[in-house]
């Protein structure tokens, strides 16, 4: 059974270990046809909730300049929503601003346990929008303190750089949030792109 924090909606229990603001550093190492990208960056990630059945996600990153230049360069920022995958019902709002057509009942731990797969994990989805005109829909699984995601769809504006697919992994290890992000972008196949180790911010 799930150990449900008392202040969270039941649907967020499997994702509750993500909550908080995380800060740290990471490395970029991506080999594209016309350029090899490498560097170190500072990263700040926030997972929060506002009472709904989803987590609010935001992330910012800054490329750390080599000495003697002390000024970091801001990289692409992200915003989005993470939630467990489940069929929408008449008690759910949407699409758009459409209200529910059935009475709303608070979901319980038992409702969430019914979503557990035969492998013992939960299906999860994350919709993430980048400040450079890229939008991603990830589908994946959460099992304990680990999440594995892969893009189901990528949409980009006419002015955005080529970007076609990605995978992400998040894990809680010794109180730190570790993540790795593989991308297929700027003419390269899916491959390792960035990773970081983050600690809870004070």
Rosetta silent file (secondary structure, phi, psi, omega in degrees, C-alpha in Angstrom):
SEQUENCE: XXXXXXXXXXXXXXXXXXXXXXXXXXXXXXXXXXXXXXXXXXXXXXXXXXXXXXXXXXXXXXXXXXXXXXXXXXXXXXXXXXXXXXXXXXXXXXXXXXXXXXXXXXXXXXXXXXXXXXXXXXXXXXXXXXXXXXXXXXXXXXXXXXXXXXXXXXXXXXXXXXXXXXXXXXXXXXXXXXXXXXXXXXXXXXXXXXXXXXXXXX
SCORE:     score description
SCORE:     0.000 S_00000001
   1 L     0.000  157.862  179.049    0.000    0.000    0.000 S_00000001
   2 L   -79.159  144.678  171.773    1.000    3.610   -0.489 S_00000001
   3 L   -95.290   99.573 -170.534    2.260    5.747    2.376 S_00000001
   4 L   -90.453  117.869  171.537    0.185    8.871    1.724 S_00000001
   5 L   -59.009  140.661 -170.945    1.404   12.222    3.085 S_00000001
   6 L   -67.057  -22.131 -175.849   -1.542   13.815    4.847 S_00000001
   7 L  -100.039   11.733 -177.037   -1.483   17.068    2.857 S_00000001
   8 L  -114.655  146.249  167.949   -1.436   15.539   -0.650 S_00000001
   9 L   -60.959  148.857 -175.262   -4.152   14.308   -2.987 S_00000001
  10 H   -56.800  -36.742 -176.757   -4.025   10.529   -3.249 S_00000001
  11 H   -64.367  -17.804 -177.809   -2.939   10.634   -6.915 S_00000001
  12 H   -92.625   -5.826 -176.566    0.305   12.372   -5.957 S_00000001
  13 H   -55.579  -46.370 -179.572    1.508    9.780   -3.450 S_00000001
  14 H   -66.325  -17.257 -178.709    3.692    7.842   -5.960 S_00000001
  15 H  -105.462    1.516 -169.473    5.286   11.140   -7.052 S_00000001
  16 H   -63.288  -24.946 -179.185    5.585   12.753   -3.617 S_00000001
  17 H   -69.285  -13.311  176.870    9.354   12.142   -3.333 S_00000001
  18 H   -80.058  -21.743 -170.449    9.857   14.695   -6.131 S_00000001
  19 L   -58.214  138.187  176.790    8.287   17.566   -4.180 S_00000001
  20 E   125.808 -178.675  175.578   10.478   20.522   -3.329 S_00000001
  21 E  -106.629  129.215 -175.681   13.112   22.744   -4.862 S_00000001
  22 E  -119.258  136.937 -179.914   16.283   21.001   -5.988 S_00000001
  23 E  -136.861  148.633  177.335   19.586   22.669   -6.888 S_00000001
  24 E   172.479 -158.939 -178.757   22.950   21.447   -8.064 S_00000001
  25 E  -129.021  161.780  179.353   25.211   21.060  -11.056 S_00000001
  26 E  -151.273 -177.481 -179.180   25.428   18.806  -14.046 S_00000001
  27 E  -127.529  144.988  173.399   27.297   18.152  -17.257 S_00000001
  28 E  -107.688  132.094  177.306   26.411   18.486  -20.933 S_00000001
  29 E  -154.172   95.748 -173.665   28.053   16.076  -23.369 S_00000001
  30 E  -137.421  127.524 -176.019   26.263   15.707  -26.721 S_00000001
  31 E  -103.234  107.090  176.607   27.747   14.790  -30.058 S_00000001
  32 E  -104.464  163.136 -176.295   25.914   16.345  -33.030 S_00000001
  33 L   -56.253  -35.237 -174.497   27.006   16.105  -36.684 S_00000001
  34 L  -109.999   -0.328 -177.724   28.382   19.636  -36.808 S_00000001
  35 E  -163.657  142.425  172.623   29.340   20.301  -33.203 S_00000001
  36 E  -103.693  114.925 -177.601   30.300   18.536  -29.983 S_00000001
  37 E   -90.870  127.940  179.278   28.516   20.208  -27.074 S_00000001
  38 E  -148.888  144.043  178.718   30.247   20.008  -23.703 S_00000001
  39 E   169.271  174.070  176.676   30.076   22.014  -20.516 S_00000001
  40 E  -114.764  143.760 -177.901   29.011   22.238  -16.897 S_00000001
  41 E  -136.672  155.663  171.949   25.773   23.848  -15.807 S_00000001
  42 E   -98.159  140.476 -172.622   23.920   24.929  -12.681 S_00000001
  43 E  -134.276  139.433  176.125   20.367   23.629  -12.408 S_00000001
  44 E  -131.579  121.434 -176.943   17.315   24.542  -10.321 S_00000001
  45 E  -124.655  138.070  179.019   14.226   22.317  -10.466 S_00000001
  46 E  -128.400  129.749  169.825   10.927   22.786   -8.644 S_00000001
  47 E  -118.979  122.561 -179.404    8.100   20.312   -8.122 S_00000001
  48 E  -137.885  172.206  175.534    5.071   21.731   -6.296 S_00000001
  49 L  -140.465  153.749 -178.380    1.340   21.111   -5.975 S_00000001
  50 L  -123.411   24.586  179.477   -1.696   23.331   -5.611 S_00000001
  51 L    98.517  -11.511  178.375   -4.262   20.780   -4.438 S_00000001
  52 L   -83.859 -175.115 -176.739   -4.910   19.227   -7.841 S_00000001
  53 L   -91.945   24.986 -178.163   -4.057   15.728   -9.044 S_00000001
  54 L  -138.521  161.448  170.591   -0.823   16.881  -10.716 S_00000001
  55 E   -98.545  139.074  170.373    2.594   18.267   -9.852 S_00000001
  56 E   -85.746  134.712 -175.772    3.647   21.659  -11.175 S_00000001
  57 E  -124.598  137.161  170.297    7.132   21.481  -12.689 S_00000001
  58 E  -147.106  150.116 -179.125    9.635   24.197  -13.549 S_00000001
  59 E  -150.299  140.700  174.389   13.351   24.121  -14.302 S_00000001
  60 E  -132.618  150.845 -179.067   16.055   26.656  -15.134 S_00000001
  61 E  -142.881  149.171  179.076   19.678   26.090  -16.079 S_00000001
  62 E  -133.214  127.031  175.697   22.778   28.238  -16.505 S_00000001
  63 E   -72.259  127.385 -178.984   25.928   27.264  -18.376 S_00000001
  64 L   -83.769  121.940 -177.350   28.907   27.820  -16.112 S_00000001
  65 L   -77.759  143.394  175.332   31.545   29.875  -17.857 S_00000001
  66 L   -68.917  151.256  176.834   35.203   28.828  -17.513 S_00000001
  67 L   -59.396  146.866    9.992   37.456   31.115  -15.508 S_00000001
  68 L   -93.468    2.998 -178.673   38.167   33.979  -15.584 S_00000001
  69 L   -76.436  113.986 -174.845   34.654   34.862  -16.908 S_00000001
  70 L   -88.658   -4.878 -172.261   32.336   34.544  -13.880 S_00000001
  71 L   -86.418  116.337  175.708   29.045   35.192  -15.719 S_00000001
  72 L   -73.762  152.605  178.553   26.873   32.092  -16.321 S_00000001
  73 E  -104.154  125.616 -178.178   24.818   31.957  -19.509 S_00000001
  74 E   -69.845  134.721  177.729   21.125   31.167  -19.098 S_00000001
  75 L  -102.092 -171.425 -177.038   19.992   28.075  -20.987 S_00000001
  76 L   -65.052  137.238  175.399   16.487   26.923  -21.954 S_00000001
  77 L   -99.706  159.840 -178.566   13.854   26.984  -19.188 S_00000001
  78 E  -134.458  151.594  171.058   10.980   24.505  -18.817 S_00000001
  79 E  -143.051  151.737  178.441    7.493   24.435  -17.299 S_00000001
  80 E   178.971 -167.968 -177.793    4.940   21.671  -17.159 S_00000001
  81 E  -136.478  136.264  177.238    2.686   19.254  -15.342 S_00000001
  82 E  -119.242  139.964  177.853    3.307   15.694  -14.160 S_00000001
  83 E  -158.885  162.553  172.388    0.576   13.237  -13.153 S_00000001
  84 E   -69.782  146.170  176.359   -0.344    9.585  -12.965 S_00000001
  85 L   -80.796  127.514  173.664   -1.979    8.240  -16.114 S_00000001
  86 L  -157.565  153.017  178.881   -5.637    7.369  -15.677 S_00000001
  87 L   -65.635  137.365  174.678   -8.779    7.604  -17.814 S_00000001
  88 L   -70.051  145.165  178.952  -10.688   10.858  -17.421 S_00000001
  89 L  -120.812  175.221  178.487  -14.181   10.480  -15.970 S_00000001
  90 L   -64.667  -16.211  178.796  -17.297   12.655  -15.860 S_00000001
  91 L   -86.257   -3.703  177.779  -16.104   13.866  -12.442 S_00000001
  92 L   -95.278  143.405  173.694  -13.009   15.467  -14.001 S_00000001
  93 L   -74.189  162.303  176.365  -12.990   19.003  -15.379 S_00000001
  94 L    97.840  172.713   -1.399  -12.012   19.703  -18.983 S_00000001
  95 L   -69.998  167.372 -176.277  -11.192   19.796  -21.734 S_00000001
  96 L    62.009 -137.223  178.729  -10.744   23.529  -21.744 S_00000001
  97 L  -100.378   18.955 -179.985  -12.812   25.157  -19.008 S_00000001
  98 L   -67.554  130.215  179.952  -15.620   22.608  -19.166 S_00000001
  99 L   -79.208  165.246  175.916  -16.782   21.709  -15.651 S_00000001
 100 L   -61.207  151.285  176.672  -17.381   18.154  -14.423 S_00000001
 101 L  -107.349    2.649  176.141  -20.767   16.638  -15.302 S_00000001
 102 L  -131.379  159.843 -178.723  -20.797   14.246  -12.323 S_00000001
 103 L   -62.794  140.232 -177.562  -20.365   14.833   -8.618 S_00000001
 104 L   -88.777  126.522  178.201  -16.738   15.139   -7.565 S_00000001
 105 L  -119.650  133.161  178.517  -15.515   12.604   -4.996 S_00000001
 106 L   -60.112  129.195  178.892  -12.097   12.793   -3.394 S_00000001
 107 L   -74.854  148.026 -174.117   -9.965    9.976   -4.747 S_00000001
 108 L  -111.381  170.995  175.386   -8.542    7.565   -2.187 S_00000001
 109 H   -59.241  -37.579  178.312   -5.380    5.518   -1.788 S_00000001
 110 H   -63.240  -37.119  176.393   -7.407    2.493   -2.894 S_00000001
 111 H   -61.268  -41.463 -178.991   -8.325    4.317   -6.119 S_00000001
 112 H   -71.298  -41.240  178.144   -4.649    4.939   -6.786 S_00000001
 113 H   -58.441  -30.664  179.282   -3.625    1.396   -5.894 S_00000001
 114 L   -67.147  -16.542  178.256   -6.065    0.210   -8.570 S_00000001
 115 L   -86.065  -10.291 -178.117   -3.846    1.981  -11.121 S_00000001
 116 L   -63.484  135.637 -178.843   -0.779   -0.091  -10.212 S_00000001
 117 L   -78.662  172.143  178.863    0.369   -2.247  -13.132 S_00000001
 118 L   -65.889  -19.984  177.135    1.026   -5.965  -12.993 S_00000001
 119 L   -84.931   -5.491  176.686    4.744   -5.111  -12.750 S_00000001
 120 L    94.457    5.012  179.901    4.105   -3.126   -9.564 S_00000001
 121 L  -110.767 -173.676  177.912    4.655    0.368  -10.925 S_00000001
 122 E  -124.289  142.081  173.350    2.439    3.254  -12.035 S_00000001
 123 E   -79.049  140.536 -176.044    2.109    4.791  -15.463 S_00000001
 124 E  -135.127  153.017  176.410    2.947    8.502  -15.474 S_00000001
 125 E  -134.263  146.932  179.973    2.737   11.332  -17.972 S_00000001
 126 E  -137.653  125.402  174.837    4.510   14.667  -18.151 S_00000001
 127 E  -104.772  119.050 -173.603    3.692   17.600  -20.416 S_00000001
 128 E  -128.384  129.809  178.056    6.705   19.943  -20.649 S_00000001
 129 E  -111.846  131.013  179.261    7.027   23.213  -22.564 S_00000001
 130 E   -97.782  151.204  179.631   10.470   24.689  -23.297 S_00000001
 131 L   -70.723   -9.485 -179.875   11.165   28.407  -23.618 S_00000001
 132 L   -97.145   11.831  176.016   12.726   27.809  -27.059 S_00000001
 133 L    96.778    8.384  177.665    9.461   26.709  -28.693 S_00000001
 134 E  -101.344  137.747  174.361    9.607   22.949  -28.072 S_00000001
 135 E  -126.088  136.775 -177.716    6.768   21.057  -26.350 S_00000001
 136 E  -125.782  142.344  166.505    7.033   17.437  -25.224 S_00000001
 137 E  -114.360  115.157  178.396    4.556   14.824  -24.039 S_00000001
 138 E  -101.597  141.723  168.814    6.319   12.108  -22.055 S_00000001
 139 E  -121.301  146.214 -179.118    4.862    8.757  -21.049 S_00000001
 140 E  -173.539 -156.952 -175.712    6.594    6.487  -18.592 S_00000001
 141 E  -139.650  145.157  173.367    6.580    4.643  -15.313 S_00000001
 142 E  -118.772  128.512  176.776    7.265    5.397  -11.683 S_00000001
 143 L  -136.481  109.053 -175.025    8.372    2.614   -9.372 S_00000001
 144 L    59.118 -139.087 -178.425    9.418    3.690   -5.916 S_00000001
 145 L   -89.578   46.650  176.654   11.941    6.535   -6.148 S_00000001
 146 E  -146.175  136.365  177.541   12.628    6.138   -9.885 S_00000001
 147 E  -129.103  131.127  174.228   10.881    7.500  -12.977 S_00000001
 148 E  -118.801  127.373 -176.117   11.633    6.560  -16.579 S_00000001
 149 E  -127.351  149.887  172.197   10.076    8.678  -19.341 S_00000001
 150 E  -141.995  143.704 -178.810   10.105    8.668  -23.152 S_00000001
 151 E   -66.928  134.776  170.790    8.507   11.156  -25.524 S_00000001
 152 E   -97.775  -26.636  178.080    5.226   10.112  -27.100 S_00000001
 153 E  -154.192  144.485  173.869    5.004   13.394  -29.029 S_00000001
 154 E  -131.336  129.085  177.340    7.209   16.409  -29.736 S_00000001
 155 E  -124.814  139.541  178.554    5.857   19.653  -31.192 S_00000001
 156 E  -141.583  152.626  178.168    7.971   22.674  -32.070 S_00000001
 157 L   -72.121  166.068 -177.866    7.449   26.105  -33.517 S_00000001
 158 L   -61.279  -29.117 -177.616    8.690   27.008  -36.993 S_00000001
 159 L   -91.648   -3.262 -178.088   11.642   28.868  -35.494 S_00000001
 160 L   -76.306  152.679  176.536   12.755   26.172  -33.050 S_00000001
 161 L   -70.279  155.326  179.677   15.859   24.078  -33.668 S_00000001
 162 L   -57.602  132.561 -178.678   15.355   20.459  -34.802 S_00000001
 163 E  -159.227  119.885 -170.490   14.350   18.207  -31.879 S_00000001
 164 E  -120.878  -23.207 -176.360   12.529   14.925  -32.433 S_00000001
 165 E  -164.757  161.094  178.286   12.633   12.662  -29.364 S_00000001
 166 E  -161.157  157.988  167.959   13.907   12.315  -25.806 S_00000001
 167 E  -130.981  152.330  176.365   14.063   10.092  -22.761 S_00000001
 168 E  -138.577  148.291  174.318   14.523   11.120  -19.139 S_00000001
 169 E  -131.795  133.225  175.800   15.318    9.250  -15.945 S_00000001
 170 E  -125.376  139.221  178.199   14.868   10.630  -12.422 S_00000001
 171 E  -149.313  147.681  176.345   15.908    8.857   -9.248 S_00000001
 172 E  -100.597  115.138 -176.573   16.246    9.588   -5.548 S_00000001
 173 E  -131.880  117.761  179.075   19.632    8.350   -4.313 S_00000001
 174 L    52.301   41.727  177.023   20.988    9.136   -0.831 S_00000001
 175 L    78.283    2.693  178.429   18.672   12.123   -0.533 S_00000001
 176 E  -109.929  147.937  174.296   19.740   13.595   -3.881 S_00000001
 177 E   -92.472  114.115  176.946   17.727   13.898   -7.078 S_00000001
 178 E  -104.810  138.006  176.687   19.699   12.389   -9.938 S_00000001
 179 E  -143.559  155.481  176.497   18.519   12.745  -13.516 S_00000001
 180 E  -139.042  139.616 -173.983   19.701   11.966  -17.023 S_00000001
 181 E  -130.800  116.690  174.528   18.265   13.343  -20.261 S_00000001
 182 E  -103.046  141.301  179.806   18.873   11.809  -23.706 S_00000001
 183 E  -136.027  157.413  166.731   17.764   13.701  -26.824 S_00000001
 184 E  -114.997  108.049 -171.742   17.580   13.376  -30.608 S_00000001
 185 E  -153.119  161.531  177.063   18.245   16.910  -31.842 S_00000001
 186 L    42.245   43.880  174.427   20.094   19.104  -34.381 S_00000001
 187 L    87.995   -0.089 -178.857   20.598   16.182  -36.747 S_00000001
 188 L  -102.256  153.709  174.669   21.836   13.630  -34.203 S_00000001
 189 L   -73.293  168.791  178.266   20.254   10.354  -33.159 S_00000001
 190 L   -58.432  124.091 -179.643   18.941    9.769  -29.649 S_00000001
 191 E  -161.625  168.184 -178.960   21.893    9.851  -27.298 S_00000001
 192 E   -55.893  138.251 -173.602   23.159   11.024  -23.935 S_00000001
 193 E  -132.424  -47.585 -178.223   22.899   14.789  -23.614 S_00000001
 194 E  -156.916  153.956  175.375   22.895   15.952  -19.981 S_00000001
 195 E  -152.872  158.226 -177.512   22.817   14.687  -16.423 S_00000001
 196 E  -155.485  161.401  174.008   22.875   16.261  -12.973 S_00000001
 197 E  -125.753  120.220 -173.083   22.897   15.617   -9.240 S_00000001
 198 E  -121.313  145.855  177.563   20.675   17.948   -7.218 S_00000001
 199 E  -114.692  155.691  176.508   20.160   18.502   -3.499 S_00000001
 200 E   -62.238  131.316  177.384   17.130   19.910   -1.683 S_00000001
 201 L   -78.292  150.877  179.138   17.405   23.671   -1.424 S_00000001
 202 L   -69.161    0.000    0.000   17.051   25.295    2.018 S_00000001
